Short mmCIF file of C-alpha atoms and ligand atoms in Angstrom, two decimals:
data_model
loop_
_atom_site.label_atom_id
_atom_site.label_comp_id
_atom_site.label_asym_id
_atom_site.label_seq_id
_atom_site.Cartn_x
_atom_site.Cartn_y
_atom_site.Cartn_z
CA MET N 1 -0.33 0.39 0.18
CA ASP N 2 0.88 3.67 -0.11
CA ILE N 3 1.04 5.28 3.15
CA VAL N 4 1.10 9.00 4.33
CA ILE N 5 2.68 9.26 8.24
CA ILE N 6 1.55 12.30 9.92
CA GLY N 7 3.67 12.72 12.79
CA SER N 8 6.92 12.46 13.16
CA GLY N 9 6.99 10.96 16.90
CA ASN N 10 7.58 7.26 18.38
CA VAL N 11 4.87 5.71 16.51
CA ALA N 12 5.17 7.62 13.17
CA ALA N 13 8.37 6.04 13.69
CA VAL N 14 8.57 2.77 14.43
CA LEU N 15 4.86 1.87 12.09
CA GLY N 16 6.72 4.09 8.93
CA ARG N 17 9.82 0.81 9.60
CA LYS N 18 6.87 -2.26 10.49
CA PHE N 19 5.37 -0.77 7.51
CA ARG N 20 8.59 -0.36 5.16
CA ALA N 21 10.06 -3.65 6.47
CA ALA N 22 6.43 -5.34 5.26
CA GLY N 23 7.21 -4.15 1.50
CA HIS N 24 4.54 -0.64 2.03
CA LYS N 25 6.08 2.40 0.36
CA ILE N 26 5.21 5.29 2.39
CA VAL N 27 4.68 8.46 0.18
CA GLN N 28 4.69 11.20 2.81
CA VAL N 29 5.34 12.30 6.15
CA LEU N 30 3.62 15.26 6.95
CA SER N 31 4.11 16.80 10.49
CA ARG N 32 4.67 20.37 12.30
CA ASN N 33 7.53 19.16 13.71
CA ALA N 34 10.22 19.71 9.78
CA LYS N 35 12.90 18.21 11.25
CA ALA N 36 11.63 15.35 12.56
CA ALA N 37 9.52 14.37 9.54
CA SER N 38 12.72 15.45 6.95
CA GLU N 39 15.03 12.93 9.10
CA LEU N 40 12.16 10.43 8.76
CA ALA N 41 11.64 11.24 5.05
CA TYR N 42 15.11 10.68 4.67
CA GLU N 43 15.84 8.02 6.22
CA TRP N 44 12.85 6.16 4.16
CA ASP N 45 13.62 7.89 0.60
CA THR N 46 10.41 9.94 0.44
CA GLU N 47 9.15 13.52 0.77
CA SER N 48 7.74 15.26 3.67
CA THR N 49 5.89 18.60 4.20
CA ASN N 50 4.84 20.43 7.26
CA TYR N 51 2.02 21.77 5.91
CA LYS N 52 -1.64 20.27 5.49
CA SER N 53 -2.45 22.26 2.32
CA THR N 54 0.41 19.83 0.71
CA ILE N 55 -0.48 16.47 1.47
CA ASN N 56 0.13 14.09 -0.99
CA LYS N 57 -3.95 12.51 -2.11
CA GLN N 58 -3.10 9.80 -3.71
CA ALA N 59 -2.13 6.96 -1.03
CA ASP N 60 -4.53 4.48 0.44
CA VAL N 61 -3.52 4.90 3.45
CA TYR N 62 -3.39 7.48 5.82
CA ILE N 63 -1.74 7.00 9.53
CA ILE N 64 -2.17 10.00 11.31
CA ALA N 65 0.51 9.61 14.95
CA VAL N 66 0.66 12.71 16.74
CA SER N 67 -0.07 13.47 20.80
CA ASP N 68 -3.73 12.56 21.65
CA ASP N 69 -4.91 16.08 22.70
CA ALA N 70 -3.56 16.96 18.70
CA ILE N 71 -6.05 14.80 17.26
CA PRO N 72 -8.97 17.15 16.79
CA GLU N 73 -6.89 20.23 15.77
CA VAL N 74 -4.54 17.90 12.81
CA ALA N 75 -8.13 16.54 11.08
CA GLU N 76 -9.40 19.93 11.86
CA ASP N 77 -9.80 21.24 7.43
CA LEU N 78 -7.78 17.66 6.44
CA LYS N 79 -9.87 16.78 3.52
CA LEU N 80 -9.43 13.41 1.61
CA PRO N 81 -12.55 11.74 0.39
CA GLY N 82 -12.42 7.90 -0.40
CA LYS N 83 -9.92 7.62 1.70
CA VAL N 84 -9.27 5.49 4.15
CA VAL N 85 -7.25 7.85 7.25
CA ALA N 86 -6.80 6.39 10.80
CA HIS N 87 -5.31 7.63 14.03
CA THR N 88 -3.27 5.63 16.56
CA ALA N 89 -4.74 6.73 19.77
CA ALA N 90 -6.58 3.99 22.16
CA ALA N 91 -8.23 6.76 24.64
CA VAL N 92 -9.83 8.82 21.45
CA SER N 93 -12.87 8.01 19.42
CA LYS N 94 -11.71 7.86 15.98
CA GLU N 95 -15.32 9.81 15.30
CA ALA N 96 -12.76 12.19 15.15
CA LEU N 97 -12.03 11.61 12.21
CA LYS N 98 -15.46 11.47 10.55
CA ASN N 99 -14.99 15.61 8.92
CA ILE N 100 -11.83 13.80 7.00
CA THR N 101 -13.30 11.66 4.59
CA ALA N 102 -16.01 8.61 4.85
CA HIS N 103 -13.55 5.64 5.50
CA TYR N 104 -12.26 6.29 9.66
CA GLY N 105 -10.88 3.72 12.34
CA VAL N 106 -8.07 3.58 14.58
CA PHE N 107 -5.03 1.69 13.92
CA TYR N 108 -3.35 1.03 18.04
CA PRO N 109 -0.42 -0.79 18.44
CA LEU N 110 -0.36 -2.52 21.72
CA GLN N 111 3.22 -1.92 22.45
CA SER N 112 5.26 0.69 23.87
CA LEU N 113 7.31 1.98 21.51
CA ARG N 114 10.12 4.39 20.90
CA ALA N 115 11.41 5.92 17.91
CA GLY N 116 14.78 5.10 19.30
CA MET N 117 15.00 1.29 19.42
CA THR N 118 17.25 -0.71 18.00
CA SER N 119 15.32 -3.94 16.70
CA LEU N 120 11.62 -3.64 15.23
CA PRO N 121 9.19 -5.34 18.11
CA ASP N 122 6.20 -7.56 17.70
CA ILE N 123 3.03 -5.32 17.93
CA PRO N 124 -0.08 -7.03 18.58
CA ILE N 125 -2.84 -4.01 16.21
CA TYR N 126 -6.40 -3.39 17.33
CA VAL N 127 -8.03 -2.01 14.54
CA ASP N 128 -11.68 -0.13 14.44
CA GLY N 129 -12.84 1.27 11.21
CA SER N 130 -16.57 3.62 10.06
CA ASP N 131 -17.56 1.23 8.04
CA GLU N 132 -15.96 -2.17 5.93
CA GLU N 133 -14.24 -0.19 3.44
CA ALA N 134 -12.37 0.85 6.78
CA LYS N 135 -12.01 -2.19 8.94
CA THR N 136 -11.04 -4.52 5.78
CA LYS N 137 -7.91 -2.47 4.60
CA LEU N 138 -7.14 -1.34 7.78
CA SER N 139 -6.96 -4.62 8.84
CA ALA N 140 -5.11 -6.26 6.53
CA LEU N 141 -1.80 -3.29 7.05
CA ALA N 142 -2.65 -4.32 10.01
CA ARG N 143 -2.16 -8.50 9.50
CA SER N 144 0.81 -7.09 7.52
CA ILE N 145 3.59 -5.59 9.91
CA SER N 146 2.03 -8.17 12.35
CA PRO N 147 0.18 -11.57 10.85
CA GLU N 148 -1.07 -13.19 14.05
CA GLN N 149 -1.57 -10.14 16.43
CA VAL N 150 -4.59 -7.99 14.53
CA ALA N 151 -8.29 -8.17 16.14
CA VAL N 152 -11.32 -5.81 16.05
CA ALA N 153 -11.61 -3.48 18.50
CA GLY N 154 -14.47 -1.28 19.81
CA PRO N 155 -13.85 1.50 22.26
CA GLU N 156 -14.81 0.64 25.17
CA ASP N 157 -12.46 -2.66 24.54
CA ARG N 158 -9.62 -0.18 23.57
CA MET N 159 -10.38 1.68 26.41
CA LYS N 160 -10.11 -1.00 28.98
CA LEU N 161 -6.54 -2.80 27.36
CA HIS N 162 -5.56 1.17 28.17
CA VAL N 163 -5.44 1.04 31.51
CA ALA N 164 -4.11 -3.04 31.77
CA ALA N 165 -1.89 -1.94 28.95
CA VAL N 166 -0.58 1.76 31.10
CA LEU N 167 -0.52 -0.96 34.73
CA VAL N 168 1.90 -3.47 32.73
CA SER N 169 3.86 -1.29 30.47
CA ASN N 170 4.53 2.50 31.64
CA PHE N 171 3.90 2.26 35.84
CA THR N 172 5.86 -1.05 36.14
CA ASN N 173 8.64 1.10 34.14
CA HIS N 174 8.24 3.81 37.33
CA LEU N 175 9.33 1.67 39.41
CA TYR N 176 12.47 0.89 37.94
CA LYS N 177 12.52 4.09 37.55
CA LEU N 178 12.07 4.86 41.41
CA ALA N 179 14.32 1.74 41.56
CA ALA N 180 17.47 3.30 39.76
CA ASP N 181 17.33 6.72 41.33
CA TYR N 182 16.96 4.48 44.80
CA CYS N 183 20.34 2.88 43.29
CA GLN N 184 22.26 5.86 42.53
CA GLN N 185 21.89 7.60 46.14
CA GLU N 186 22.86 4.46 47.55
CA GLY N 187 26.25 3.63 45.61
CA LEU N 188 24.33 0.61 44.28
CA ASP N 189 24.44 -0.71 40.08
CA PHE N 190 21.06 -0.28 39.33
CA ARG N 191 22.22 -2.88 36.44
CA GLN N 192 22.23 -6.26 39.04
CA LEU N 193 19.16 -6.38 38.75
CA LEU N 194 18.67 -6.73 34.83
CA PRO N 195 18.85 -10.54 35.87
CA LEU N 196 15.58 -10.23 37.83
CA ILE N 197 13.37 -8.09 35.53
CA GLU N 198 13.81 -10.33 33.08
CA GLU N 199 12.31 -13.54 35.17
CA THR N 200 10.13 -11.72 36.21
CA ALA N 201 8.51 -11.08 33.42
CA LEU N 202 9.29 -13.43 31.70
CA ARG N 203 8.06 -15.90 33.92
CA LEU N 204 4.41 -14.39 32.95
CA LYS N 205 4.88 -16.84 29.38
CA GLU N 206 3.94 -20.03 31.32
CA ILE N 207 2.27 -18.45 34.15
CA SER N 208 -0.08 -16.29 35.75
CA PRO N 209 0.94 -13.32 37.73
CA LYS N 210 -0.60 -14.32 40.90
CA GLU N 211 1.08 -17.69 40.48
CA ALA N 212 4.47 -15.86 40.01
CA GLN N 213 4.10 -13.33 43.01
CA THR N 214 6.97 -14.12 45.73
CA GLY N 215 8.61 -11.33 48.25
CA PRO N 216 8.28 -10.06 52.13
CA ALA N 217 4.49 -9.00 51.61
CA ILE N 218 3.08 -12.08 49.95
CA ARG N 219 5.12 -14.11 52.72
CA HIS N 220 3.80 -11.70 55.04
CA ASP N 221 7.36 -10.76 56.43
CA ARG N 222 6.07 -8.82 59.03
CA GLU N 223 10.02 -8.06 60.42
CA THR N 224 11.45 -7.96 57.03
CA ILE N 225 9.09 -5.39 56.01
CA GLN N 226 9.94 -3.67 58.84
CA LYS N 227 13.49 -3.56 58.23
CA HIS N 228 12.87 -2.57 54.84
CA LEU N 229 10.07 0.60 56.30
CA GLU N 230 12.74 1.84 58.28
CA LEU N 231 15.75 1.93 55.38
CA LEU N 232 13.02 3.99 53.15
CA ASN N 233 12.41 6.68 56.02
CA ALA N 234 14.96 8.50 54.10
CA TYR N 235 12.86 8.03 50.82
CA PRO N 236 8.96 9.82 51.92
CA GLN N 237 8.28 8.40 47.92
CA LEU N 238 9.60 5.52 47.23
CA LYS N 239 8.29 4.42 51.94
CA GLU N 240 4.45 5.13 51.04
CA VAL N 241 4.55 3.29 46.85
CA TYR N 242 6.24 0.78 49.39
CA LEU N 243 3.25 0.32 51.43
CA LEU N 244 0.68 1.03 48.86
CA LEU N 245 2.59 -2.20 47.16
CA THR N 246 2.37 -4.26 49.89
CA HIS N 247 -1.25 -3.93 51.16
CA SER N 248 -2.51 -4.25 47.47
CA ILE N 249 -0.39 -7.28 47.34
CA GLN N 250 -2.02 -8.64 50.60
CA GLN N 251 -5.32 -7.37 49.57
CA GLY N 252 -5.50 -9.11 46.90
CA ASN N 253 -3.83 -12.41 46.82
N1 NAP O 301 4.20 5.48 21.89
C1 NAP O 301 3.49 4.36 22.52
O1 NAP O 301 4.19 3.06 22.64
C2 NAP O 301 2.05 4.65 22.03
C3 NAP O 301 1.55 3.19 22.00
C4 NAP O 301 0.31 2.74 21.59
C5 NAP O 301 0.05 4.21 21.40
N2 NAP O 301 0.36 4.75 21.22
C6 NAP O 301 -0.52 6.59 20.17
O2 NAP O 301 0.16 7.60 19.39
C7 NAP O 301 -0.14 9.03 19.14
C8 NAP O 301 1.50 9.51 19.17
O3 NAP O 301 1.81 9.22 19.91
P1 NAP O 301 4.11 8.93 20.46
O4 NAP O 301 4.75 8.20 21.66
O5 NAP O 301 4.56 8.82 18.58
O6 NAP O 301 4.43 10.25 20.89
P2 NAP O 301 5.16 11.59 19.93
O7 NAP O 301 6.35 10.90 20.04
O8 NAP O 301 5.07 12.66 21.43
O9 NAP O 301 4.84 12.36 18.52
C9 NAP O 301 3.96 13.04 19.03
C10 NAP O 301 3.76 13.96 18.16
O10 NAP O 301 2.65 14.77 17.55
C11 NAP O 301 3.18 15.71 17.10
N3 NAP O 301 1.85 16.60 17.88
C12 NAP O 301 1.29 16.91 18.90
N4 NAP O 301 0.89 18.05 19.10
C13 NAP O 301 0.81 19.03 18.20
C14 NAP O 301 -0.13 19.59 17.38
N5 NAP O 301 -0.76 20.37 18.81
N6 NAP O 301 -0.54 19.63 15.85
C15 NAP O 301 0.44 19.06 14.87
N7 NAP O 301 1.16 18.05 15.52
C16 NAP O 301 1.05 17.34 16.94
C17 NAP O 301 4.34 16.48 17.39
O11 NAP O 301 4.90 17.02 16.82
P3 NAP O 301 6.43 17.40 18.37
O12 NAP O 301 7.78 16.90 17.44
O13 NAP O 301 6.47 19.32 17.03
O14 NAP O 301 5.87 17.75 18.92
C18 NAP O 301 5.39 14.24 17.02
O15 NAP O 301 5.10 14.80 16.12
C19 NAP O 301 -0.78 8.64 20.49
O16 NAP O 301 -1.99 9.46 20.51
C20 NAP O 301 -0.23 7.80 21.61
O17 NAP O 301 -1.94 8.03 22.18
C21 NAP O 301 1.54 5.12 21.31
#
């Protein structure tokens, strides 16, 4: 397919690379960020623009990969009759695109994407469409980059998935950040924890999170928890998170 990518951030960069690796052609990158757009266009041997008025009108699919709140602004005044147009946000209604074309939808990648990632990850894709044309084309595009992990998901399912994704990815990463700060303060090397992080994530391929839970909270090792809390007196924010999660583990099992 011929594709126009709108946006030049993390999702634009990674989806564009995936599309190209699957044999599609990126015919244009449109972004308000002229520098980032021209860098992606150079990488993909295509053209870039930062004016909606010069958008390429010959593509098969238009992927809008901009911040959630910017989608209505980007959609404003954009007219692509007959074309399939989708945004990549879990939490934004597809109706935000209804004035662009009759064939609009969502192309939500359930993965944490960063422009700087060195290899292209597997990306489950959840699509939605205003009509059969949008659903069929977006599903075909999704299957071309993710043959086994494509599903249709309406707004409610997408939102529910998004909440779960925030828990397992964004919140977990925040805990890594807190631990990294703590390690730095205490003169420890955070990288010592990488085998533990890897094992904790990978075991979920075989057993449930409930079965996988270990540690002082689930064992109700009160004295150990008390010693940890004393150590954390110097880190009030961390202590609060530690207590909250300890209670959550003890209540939830
Ligand atoms: N990253 C992920 O892991 C992920 C996963 C699934 C879905 N998504 C969804 O994908 C979309 C893009 O996310 P992202 O991570 O790629 O974001 P990002 O890296 O922050 O990039 C956002 C892009 O939107 C542009 N933008 C922001 N405000 C704008 C405005 N008012 N008008 C025009 N362009 C504007 C930015 O341009 P500037 O560079 O000029 O700011 C940039 O090109 C979001 O809807 C997000 O929910 C993200």
